[in-house]
Short mmCIF file of C-alpha atoms in Angstrom, two decimals:
data_model
loop_
_atom_site.label_atom_id
_atom_site.label_comp_id
_atom_site.label_asym_id
_atom_site.label_seq_id
_atom_site.Cartn_x
_atom_site.Cartn_y
_atom_site.Cartn_z
CA MET A 225 130.14 184.85 92.84
CA ASN A 226 126.56 184.56 91.52
CA GLU A 227 124.95 181.26 92.39
CA LYS A 228 123.54 179.37 89.43
CA LYS A 229 119.80 178.76 89.60
CA LEU A 230 117.56 176.11 88.08
CA GLY A 231 115.57 177.18 85.04
CA LYS A 232 112.16 175.92 83.94
CA THR A 233 113.62 173.22 81.65
CA SER A 234 115.73 171.73 84.46
CA LEU A 235 112.73 171.79 86.83
CA ILE A 236 110.50 170.04 84.27
CA GLY A 237 113.28 167.49 83.79
CA LEU A 238 113.37 166.87 87.56
CA VAL A 239 109.60 166.27 87.68
CA ILE A 240 109.46 163.97 84.64
CA GLY A 241 112.74 162.25 85.55
CA SER A 242 111.56 161.57 89.09
CA MET A 243 108.21 160.14 87.97
CA ILE A 244 109.36 158.03 85.01
CA GLY A 245 111.56 155.33 86.49
CA GLY A 246 111.70 151.60 85.99
CA GLY A 247 107.97 151.21 86.67
CA ALA A 248 107.10 152.99 83.42
CA PHE A 249 108.57 150.08 81.47
CA ASN A 250 106.25 147.56 83.14
CA ILE A 251 103.10 149.65 83.54
CA ILE A 252 101.46 147.99 80.50
CA SER A 253 101.19 144.63 82.29
CA ASP A 254 100.83 146.15 85.78
CA MET A 255 97.60 147.87 84.69
CA GLY A 256 96.45 145.87 81.67
CA GLY A 257 97.02 142.45 83.21
CA GLN A 258 93.87 142.74 85.31
CA ALA A 259 91.83 145.38 83.49
CA GLY A 260 90.29 146.01 80.09
CA GLY A 261 90.29 149.23 78.10
CA LEU A 262 87.20 150.68 79.77
CA ALA A 263 88.52 150.19 83.31
CA ILE A 264 91.93 151.62 82.36
CA ILE A 265 90.33 154.74 80.84
CA ILE A 266 88.13 155.28 83.93
CA GLY A 267 91.14 154.72 86.19
CA TRP A 268 93.19 157.34 84.34
CA ILE A 269 90.34 159.86 84.42
CA ILE A 270 90.09 159.52 88.21
CA THR A 271 93.88 159.68 88.54
CA ALA A 272 94.08 162.72 86.25
CA ILE A 273 91.49 164.63 88.29
CA GLY A 274 93.24 163.80 91.58
CA MET A 275 96.85 164.29 90.48
CA ILE A 276 96.19 167.45 88.47
CA SER A 277 94.43 168.89 91.52
CA LEU A 278 97.50 168.03 93.59
CA ALA A 279 99.78 169.61 90.96
CA PHE A 280 97.68 172.78 91.06
CA VAL A 281 97.96 172.71 94.86
CA PHE A 282 101.76 172.76 94.54
CA GLN A 283 101.56 175.46 91.86
CA ASN A 284 99.23 177.64 93.93
CA LEU A 285 101.19 177.28 97.17
CA THR A 286 104.53 178.07 95.52
CA ASN A 287 102.95 181.23 94.08
CA GLU A 288 101.11 182.24 97.27
CA ARG A 289 103.92 181.30 99.68
CA PRO A 290 107.21 181.77 97.79
CA ASP A 291 108.94 182.09 101.19
CA LEU A 292 108.44 178.36 101.85
CA ASP A 293 111.56 176.99 100.14
CA GLY A 294 111.08 173.46 101.49
CA GLY A 295 107.87 173.02 99.54
CA ILE A 296 106.25 169.71 100.36
CA TYR A 297 107.78 169.61 103.87
CA SER A 298 107.35 173.30 104.74
CA TYR A 299 103.65 173.22 103.89
CA ALA A 300 103.16 170.65 106.64
CA GLN A 301 105.23 172.66 109.13
CA THR A 302 103.56 175.99 108.38
CA GLY A 303 100.10 174.52 108.41
CA PHE A 304 100.28 172.17 111.36
CA GLY A 305 103.37 172.88 113.48
CA ASP A 306 107.01 171.91 113.86
CA PHE A 307 106.56 168.25 114.77
CA VAL A 308 104.13 167.54 111.91
CA GLY A 309 106.54 169.28 109.54
CA PHE A 310 109.47 167.29 110.90
CA SER A 311 107.54 164.02 110.60
CA SER A 312 106.57 164.82 107.02
CA ALA A 313 110.23 165.45 106.13
CA TRP A 314 111.43 162.38 108.06
CA GLY A 315 109.05 160.00 106.26
CA TYR A 316 109.76 161.55 102.87
CA TRP A 317 113.52 161.26 103.39
CA PHE A 318 113.23 157.57 104.31
CA ALA A 319 111.10 156.91 101.23
CA ALA A 320 113.56 158.77 98.99
CA PHE A 321 116.73 157.00 100.05
CA LEU A 322 115.10 153.57 100.24
CA GLY A 323 113.76 154.20 96.74
CA ASN A 324 117.38 154.59 95.66
CA VAL A 325 118.14 151.09 96.97
CA ALA A 326 115.31 149.84 94.73
CA TYR A 327 116.74 151.72 91.74
CA ALA A 328 120.20 150.25 92.36
CA THR A 329 118.94 146.66 92.38
CA LEU A 330 116.53 147.27 89.47
CA LEU A 331 119.35 148.75 87.41
CA MET A 332 121.64 145.77 87.97
CA SER A 333 118.75 143.41 87.24
CA ALA A 334 118.21 145.20 83.90
CA VAL A 335 121.94 144.96 83.11
CA GLY A 336 121.57 141.23 83.91
CA ASN A 337 119.49 140.92 80.71
CA PHE A 338 122.77 141.46 78.85
CA PHE A 339 125.29 140.10 81.39
CA PRO A 340 123.91 137.10 83.39
CA ILE A 341 126.44 137.66 86.21
CA PHE A 342 124.20 140.53 87.38
CA LYS A 343 120.92 138.57 87.10
CA GLY A 344 118.58 139.29 89.99
CA GLY A 345 120.25 142.54 91.04
CA ASN A 346 121.42 141.41 94.49
CA THR A 347 124.43 139.20 93.65
CA LEU A 348 127.91 140.17 94.88
CA PRO A 349 128.98 141.57 91.47
CA SER A 350 125.70 143.53 91.31
CA ILE A 351 126.21 145.10 94.75
CA ILE A 352 129.86 145.98 93.95
CA VAL A 353 128.97 147.72 90.66
CA ALA A 354 125.90 149.39 92.22
CA SER A 355 128.11 150.72 95.03
CA PHE A 356 130.55 152.25 92.54
CA LEU A 357 127.62 153.87 90.72
CA LEU A 358 126.14 155.09 94.02
CA TRP A 359 129.28 157.01 94.92
CA GLY A 360 129.75 158.10 91.30
CA VAL A 361 126.33 159.80 91.45
CA HIS A 362 127.32 161.18 94.88
CA PHE A 363 130.44 162.91 93.54
CA LEU A 364 128.58 164.12 90.45
CA ILE A 365 126.09 165.96 92.65
CA LEU A 366 128.94 167.37 94.76
CA ARG A 367 130.08 169.20 91.62
CA GLY A 368 126.87 171.19 91.94
CA VAL A 369 123.13 170.50 92.06
CA GLU A 370 122.66 172.57 88.90
CA THR A 371 125.18 170.42 86.98
CA ALA A 372 123.45 167.22 88.14
CA ALA A 373 120.02 168.67 87.25
CA PHE A 374 121.27 169.54 83.74
CA ILE A 375 122.57 165.98 83.24
CA ASN A 376 119.24 164.70 84.58
CA SER A 377 117.43 166.70 81.87
CA ILE A 378 119.61 165.10 79.16
CA VAL A 379 119.02 161.60 80.59
CA THR A 380 115.27 162.30 80.77
CA VAL A 381 115.20 163.07 77.03
CA ALA A 382 117.27 159.94 76.31
CA LYS A 383 114.95 157.63 78.23
CA LEU A 384 111.85 159.11 76.57
CA ILE A 385 113.11 158.12 73.08
CA PRO A 386 112.32 154.36 73.38
CA ILE A 387 109.04 155.17 75.13
CA PHE A 388 107.93 157.42 72.26
CA LEU A 389 109.10 154.80 69.74
CA VAL A 390 106.91 152.17 71.44
CA ILE A 391 103.92 154.55 71.44
CA ILE A 392 104.37 155.35 67.73
CA CYS A 393 104.70 151.65 66.83
CA MET A 394 101.56 150.82 68.84
CA ILE A 395 99.62 153.55 67.03
CA VAL A 396 100.73 152.15 63.64
CA VAL A 397 99.69 148.53 64.40
CA PHE A 398 96.69 149.34 66.63
CA ASN A 399 93.80 146.99 65.85
CA PHE A 400 90.36 148.22 66.89
CA ASP A 401 88.87 144.71 66.90
CA THR A 402 91.56 143.54 69.35
CA PHE A 403 90.88 146.59 71.52
CA LYS A 404 87.11 146.04 71.38
CA SER A 405 87.34 142.33 72.24
CA GLY A 406 89.02 143.08 75.58
CA PHE A 407 87.33 146.43 76.26
CA TYR A 408 85.35 145.10 79.23
CA GLY A 409 88.16 142.81 80.38
CA MET A 410 88.53 139.05 80.09
CA ALA A 411 89.15 138.09 83.70
CA SER A 412 85.60 136.86 84.20
CA GLY A 413 85.59 134.91 80.94
CA SER A 414 82.52 136.79 79.66
CA VAL A 415 84.32 138.59 76.82
CA GLY A 416 82.47 141.61 75.41
CA VAL A 417 79.86 141.62 78.20
CA PHE A 418 79.62 144.72 80.39
CA SER A 419 79.32 144.23 84.15
CA TRP A 420 79.39 147.34 86.36
CA GLY A 421 80.65 145.42 89.40
CA ASP A 422 83.40 143.70 87.43
CA THR A 423 84.42 146.98 85.79
CA MET A 424 84.69 148.76 89.14
CA SER A 425 86.79 145.88 90.49
CA GLN A 426 89.12 146.31 87.51
CA VAL A 427 89.24 150.09 88.08
CA LYS A 428 90.35 149.52 91.67
CA SER A 429 93.18 147.27 90.46
CA THR A 430 94.39 150.02 88.10
CA MET A 431 94.18 152.65 90.81
CA LEU A 432 96.42 150.64 93.11
CA VAL A 433 99.08 150.85 90.38
CA THR A 434 98.67 154.60 89.90
CA VAL A 435 99.22 155.14 93.64
CA TRP A 436 102.97 154.81 93.05
CA VAL A 437 103.68 155.80 89.44
CA PHE A 438 103.33 159.51 90.21
CA THR A 439 105.60 159.74 93.23
CA GLY A 440 108.08 162.41 92.21
CA ILE A 441 105.44 164.97 91.24
CA GLU A 442 106.96 167.19 93.95
CA GLY A 443 110.41 167.11 92.28
CA ALA A 444 110.42 170.80 91.33
CA VAL A 445 108.80 171.88 94.62
CA VAL A 446 111.63 170.42 96.72
CA PHE A 447 114.11 172.54 94.72
CA SER A 448 112.03 175.74 94.85
CA GLY A 449 114.79 177.45 96.82
CA ARG A 450 117.22 176.92 93.90
CA ALA A 451 114.80 178.00 91.16
CA LYS A 452 115.35 181.14 89.08
CA SER A 453 111.66 181.93 89.48
CA LYS A 454 109.15 180.53 91.97
CA LYS A 455 106.48 180.70 89.26
CA ASP A 456 108.58 178.26 87.21
CA VAL A 457 108.22 175.69 90.02
CA GLY A 458 104.44 175.48 89.75
CA THR A 459 104.48 175.61 85.95
CA ALA A 460 107.11 172.84 85.78
CA THR A 461 105.05 170.67 88.15
CA VAL A 462 101.89 170.95 86.04
CA ILE A 463 103.70 170.52 82.68
CA GLY A 464 105.66 167.52 84.02
CA LEU A 465 102.55 165.84 85.41
CA VAL A 466 100.39 166.35 82.31
CA SER A 467 103.22 165.08 80.08
CA VAL A 468 103.63 161.90 82.12
CA LEU A 469 99.86 161.40 82.32
CA ILE A 470 99.59 161.50 78.52
CA ILE A 471 102.53 159.09 78.12
CA TYR A 472 101.13 156.56 80.61
CA PHE A 473 97.59 156.84 79.20
CA LEU A 474 98.75 156.19 75.64
CA MET A 475 101.02 153.31 76.64
CA THR A 476 98.39 151.41 78.62
CA VAL A 477 95.38 152.05 76.37
CA LEU A 478 97.13 151.48 73.02
CA ALA A 479 98.59 148.18 74.25
CA GLN A 480 95.03 146.86 74.50
CA GLY A 481 94.76 147.14 70.72
CA VAL A 482 98.12 145.50 70.04
CA ILE A 483 97.83 142.32 72.06
CA GLN A 484 94.82 140.49 73.49
CA GLN A 485 93.98 141.71 77.00
CA SER A 486 94.01 138.15 78.34
CA GLU A 487 97.64 137.79 77.16
CA ILE A 488 98.95 141.03 78.71
CA SER A 489 99.28 139.55 82.20
CA LYS A 490 101.54 136.81 80.75
CA LEU A 491 104.10 139.29 79.38
CA ALA A 492 107.56 138.98 80.91
CA SER A 493 109.08 141.97 82.67
CA PRO A 494 109.61 144.61 81.37
CA SER A 495 106.35 144.28 79.44
CA MET A 496 107.14 147.27 77.19
CA ALA A 497 110.06 145.29 75.75
CA GLN A 498 107.76 142.36 75.00
CA ILE A 499 105.27 144.64 73.26
CA LEU A 500 107.90 146.20 70.99
CA GLU A 501 109.41 142.76 70.27
CA HIS A 502 105.91 141.59 69.30
CA ILE A 503 105.71 144.50 66.80
CA VAL A 504 109.21 144.80 65.31
CA GLY A 505 111.18 141.74 66.43
CA HIS A 506 113.96 141.01 68.93
CA TRP A 507 115.85 144.28 68.38
CA GLY A 508 112.88 146.09 69.90
CA SER A 509 113.33 144.20 73.17
CA ILE A 510 117.03 145.08 73.23
CA LEU A 511 116.28 148.77 72.62
CA VAL A 512 113.70 148.93 75.42
CA ASN A 513 116.02 147.18 77.88
CA ILE A 514 118.71 149.75 77.07
CA GLY A 515 116.09 152.45 77.61
CA LEU A 516 115.19 150.86 80.94
CA ILE A 517 118.84 151.06 82.05
CA ILE A 518 119.03 154.74 81.05
CA SER A 519 115.67 155.42 82.71
CA VAL A 520 116.65 153.85 86.03
CA LEU A 521 119.98 155.70 85.99
CA GLY A 522 118.10 158.96 85.45
CA ALA A 523 115.54 158.24 88.15
CA TRP A 524 118.35 157.24 90.52
CA LEU A 525 120.10 160.56 89.87
CA GLY A 526 116.85 162.51 90.30
CA TRP A 527 115.92 160.79 93.54
CA THR A 528 119.46 161.15 94.93
CA LEU A 529 119.11 164.88 94.32
CA LEU A 530 115.78 164.86 96.19
CA ALA A 531 117.04 162.64 99.02
CA GLY A 532 120.04 164.89 99.61
CA GLU A 533 118.25 168.22 99.21
CA LEU A 534 115.37 167.65 101.64
CA PRO A 535 117.33 167.06 104.90
CA PHE A 536 119.57 169.99 103.89
CA ILE A 537 116.55 172.32 103.62
CA VAL A 538 114.98 171.00 106.82
CA ALA A 539 118.27 171.49 108.69
CA LYS A 540 118.48 175.09 107.44
CA ASP A 541 114.99 175.60 108.89
CA GLY A 542 116.18 174.20 112.24
CA LEU A 543 114.22 170.94 112.30
CA PHE A 544 117.06 168.53 111.42
CA PRO A 545 120.46 168.57 113.14
CA LYS A 546 122.53 171.58 111.98
CA TRP A 547 125.22 169.22 110.64
CA PHE A 548 122.92 168.44 107.67
CA ALA A 549 122.91 172.10 106.56
CA LYS A 550 126.55 172.24 105.42
CA GLU A 551 127.27 173.05 101.76
CA ASN A 552 130.50 172.61 99.81
CA LYS A 553 132.05 175.27 97.54
CA ASN A 554 129.67 174.21 94.72
CA LYS A 555 126.62 174.81 96.93
CA ALA A 556 125.89 171.07 97.12
CA PRO A 557 124.48 169.66 100.42
CA ILE A 558 127.59 167.65 101.23
CA ASN A 559 126.73 166.29 104.71
CA ALA A 560 123.12 165.48 103.85
CA LEU A 561 124.34 163.56 100.80
CA ILE A 562 126.99 161.70 102.80
CA ILE A 563 124.60 160.37 105.46
CA THR A 564 121.90 159.61 102.84
CA ASN A 565 124.24 157.56 100.64
CA ILE A 566 125.85 155.79 103.61
CA LEU A 567 122.35 154.58 104.55
CA VAL A 568 121.75 153.45 100.93
CA GLN A 569 125.11 151.62 101.01
CA ILE A 570 124.22 149.82 104.25
CA PHE A 571 120.95 148.55 102.79
CA LEU A 572 122.72 147.48 99.58
CA ILE A 573 125.24 145.42 101.56
CA SER A 574 122.48 143.91 103.71
CA MET A 575 120.85 142.54 100.54
CA LEU A 576 123.80 140.19 100.07
CA PHE A 577 122.54 138.29 103.12
CA THR A 578 118.79 138.92 103.07
CA ASP A 579 116.47 141.40 101.41
CA SER A 580 113.93 141.10 104.25
CA ALA A 581 115.15 144.20 106.10
CA TYR A 582 115.04 146.30 102.96
CA GLN A 583 111.65 144.94 101.83
CA PHE A 584 110.23 145.66 105.28
CA ALA A 585 111.61 149.22 105.40
CA PHE A 586 110.61 149.99 101.80
CA SER A 587 107.05 148.78 102.41
CA LEU A 588 106.78 151.26 105.27
CA ALA A 589 108.46 154.11 103.41
CA SER A 590 106.13 153.67 100.43
CA SER A 591 103.19 154.56 102.66
CA ALA A 592 105.16 157.32 104.42
CA ILE A 593 105.67 159.29 101.20
CA LEU A 594 101.90 159.68 100.76
CA ILE A 595 101.56 161.54 104.07
CA PRO A 596 103.36 164.73 102.87
CA TYR A 597 101.07 164.79 99.82
CA THR A 598 98.02 164.64 102.08
CA LEU A 599 99.34 167.35 104.40
CA SER A 600 100.10 169.63 101.43
CA ALA A 601 96.50 169.27 100.23
CA PHE A 602 95.21 169.94 103.76
CA TYR A 603 97.35 173.07 103.98
CA GLN A 604 95.87 174.33 100.70
CA VAL A 605 92.39 174.06 102.27
CA LYS A 606 93.58 175.73 105.48
CA TYR A 607 95.36 178.54 103.63
CA THR A 608 92.28 179.15 101.46
CA ALA A 609 90.06 179.30 104.56
CA GLN A 610 92.46 181.75 106.24
CA HIS A 611 92.36 184.03 103.18
CA LYS A 612 88.78 183.39 102.11
CA HIS A 613 88.21 187.10 101.47
CA LYS A 614 90.46 186.84 98.40
CA ALA A 615 90.25 183.09 97.68
CA SER A 616 88.99 181.94 94.30
CA LEU A 617 86.65 179.01 93.62
CA LYS A 618 89.56 177.22 91.94
CA GLN A 619 91.61 177.36 95.17
CA TRP A 620 88.77 175.79 97.14
CA VAL A 621 88.15 173.10 94.51
CA ILE A 622 91.79 172.00 94.06
CA GLY A 623 92.32 171.86 97.83
CA ILE A 624 89.21 169.80 98.54
CA VAL A 625 89.61 167.44 95.55
CA ALA A 626 93.32 166.90 96.27
CA SER A 627 92.55 166.25 99.97
CA ILE A 628 89.90 163.62 99.14
CA TYR A 629 92.20 162.00 96.57
CA THR A 630 95.27 161.83 98.83
CA ILE A 631 93.20 160.41 101.70
CA TRP A 632 92.04 157.73 99.28
CA LEU A 633 95.66 157.04 98.26
CA VAL A 634 96.63 156.43 101.89
CA TYR A 635 93.62 154.11 102.28
CA ALA A 636 94.37 152.28 98.99
CA ALA A 637 97.99 151.76 100.02
CA GLY A 638 96.72 149.87 103.07
CA LEU A 639 95.82 151.01 106.55
CA ASP A 640 97.91 148.19 108.03
CA TYR A 641 100.97 149.60 106.28
CA LEU A 642 100.10 153.01 107.68
CA LEU A 643 100.14 151.51 111.18
CA LEU A 644 103.53 149.93 110.59
CA THR A 645 104.83 153.17 109.07
CA MET A 646 104.72 154.60 112.57
CA LEU A 647 107.78 152.40 113.29
CA LEU A 648 109.81 154.68 111.00
CA TYR A 649 108.93 157.64 113.19
CA ILE A 650 110.11 156.09 116.47
CA PRO A 651 113.81 157.01 115.90
CA GLY A 652 112.54 160.34 114.58
CA LEU A 653 111.09 161.12 118.02
CA PHE A 654 114.60 161.08 119.49
CA VAL A 655 116.03 163.18 116.65
CA TYR A 656 113.24 165.75 116.98
CA SER A 657 113.68 165.94 120.75
CA TYR A 658 117.44 166.49 120.30
CA VAL A 659 116.92 169.22 117.70
CA GLN A 660 114.36 171.08 119.80
CA ARG A 661 116.67 170.92 122.81
CA ASP A 662 119.56 172.15 120.65
CA ASN A 663 117.36 175.05 119.51
CA LYS A 664 116.50 175.75 123.17
CA LYS A 665 112.84 174.97 122.54
CA ARG A 666 110.64 172.94 124.84
CA LEU A 667 108.40 170.16 123.60
CA THR A 668 104.76 171.23 123.61
CA LYS A 669 101.75 169.33 124.96
CA LEU A 670 100.76 168.69 121.33
CA ASP A 671 104.22 167.21 120.68
CA TYR A 672 103.88 164.81 123.60
CA THR A 673 100.35 163.87 122.52
CA LEU A 674 101.52 163.08 118.99
CA PHE A 675 104.48 161.11 120.42
CA ILE A 676 102.05 158.93 122.37
CA VAL A 677 99.76 158.46 119.33
CA ILE A 678 102.71 157.36 117.15
CA ILE A 679 104.00 154.92 119.77
CA VAL A 680 100.55 153.40 120.34
CA LEU A 681 99.91 153.00 116.59
CA ALA A 682 103.38 151.48 116.12
CA ILE A 683 102.67 148.96 118.90
CA ILE A 684 99.31 148.03 117.32
CA GLY A 685 101.00 147.61 113.93
CA THR A 686 103.76 145.46 115.45
CA ILE A 687 101.22 143.22 117.20
CA ARG A 688 99.30 142.76 113.94
CA LEU A 689 102.59 141.93 112.18
CA LEU A 690 103.64 139.37 114.79
CA THR A 691 100.22 137.72 114.81
CA GLY A 692 100.29 137.29 111.02
CA ASN A 693 97.58 139.84 110.21
CA ILE A 694 100.07 141.90 108.19
CA SER A 695 102.56 140.50 105.72
CA VAL A 696 105.27 142.64 104.11
CA PHE A 697 107.54 139.94 102.70
#
C-alpha cells in the first residue's frame, strides 16, 4: 500500500495554522497598546529580516540535507551531537504539549463569551469539555496524519475569513489624521513629537510580542519526512511566514488609523473583536469571537500534530525510548500521541485546583522552544563553513543574521527564564542516559560536562526563584 504524503498546500496550512492561533486576535492591543505607528513599522521590519532569514535557513537546510527528516531537532543533533539534539527535541516537545494546554483553556474561555458556564476556561465544565475535545483530536489524528493535516488546511482557511474581513473593513475606514496623531505614540503625552529614545523603547515593547507570534514557523520542517517533496518543505515555510507577516503587519498598522493609539490599550480581549464592533456594530464582535474559536481549534490540531510527531521522529532516530516510535495501521504515531495527550490531560485536571504548576511549566517551555531555533541557525553557519568551497553569499548571510536574531530572542525572552528552563532538562538527563544505555552507547565526557552545566544553571535559577528575584506567576 502506497503511503500518502503531504503536498505543498497541506504543508503551508501547517505553517500558517501553527502560527496563527489565539494570539492573532489580540495582537492589535498587544502591540499597539504601548507603541505608535512608527515603532510598530520599525518592529515589523526588524522581525521580518530576522524571521525571513530563519525561514530561509529552514529552506536551505531541507534542500541541502534532505536526509534529516527531523528538521528542527535533527539540525541540532547533526551539528552539535546526540545530547544537544536530544535536549533540543526535549524542550520543543515540552513547549508543544504545554502550548496545547493553553489552547484548551483559551478555547473554553472564548466559548465562555457565548455560554457563561465556561467563563475563564478553567471551570469544571470547561475542563470536561476540553478533555472530550482533546481526545477527539487524538482519535482524529490516529485516522492518519495526512487526514488531520487536510482538515487543518480547511480550518486555516476558515479562520482567515474573519481576519481578512477585519483588514478590509480597516482599510475602508482608515483615517490618516488618526494614524498621524498617534504615529510617534502617546505614552509620553507629547503627541506628534518625535523622540528617538521613546521610539526605541516602544520598538522594544513590540519586539517582545513578536518573540512568540511566530512560533510554529517550523511546522512544515517537522513533517519533512512525510512530505511529497523536500523542496516543498522549504517553499511552504517561506510562503507561510511571509503570508503571516503581511497579515500581522496590516492588522497592527491599520488599527492605528481606525482608533486613537491612546485608546488601543483599553480594548477588551480579543481586541480584534472590539475593532470590528467599532466599525460595523455588535455583529462584528460575534463574528470575530466565532473566528477565534475556529482559530484556536485549528491551532490546537496543528500543535497536537507537531507534539505527537516530534517524539516519534526522535525515537526512530534512537534518541527517545523506542516505545515512542510505534505507528498504527494509518501511519499515525500512536504511542507518542498517547503519552503527549496524557500529559496534557494531567495539566488540564491540575488547573481545577491551581494553575500555578501549569503557569510555571509554560513559562519555562516558552523559553525552551527558542533554543531549537537558535541551534538551527548555528548549524546553518557551521554547515556553510564546512562547505565554504561551494557556499553562496546568501547562505552566509541568512545563517549569520538568523543566529544574531535568535540569540536576541532568547535574551528578550529573559535570561532568568532561560536559567529556570534548565529545570525542564533535569528529567531529560535520566531519559537520555536510559536511551544511550539501551542503545549500548556510553555517555561521553562532553555529555557529562553538559549534564553538570545544566544542573548548575538549574540550581542558580531555583535559588533566584526562591529568593524572589524571578517571578513566573
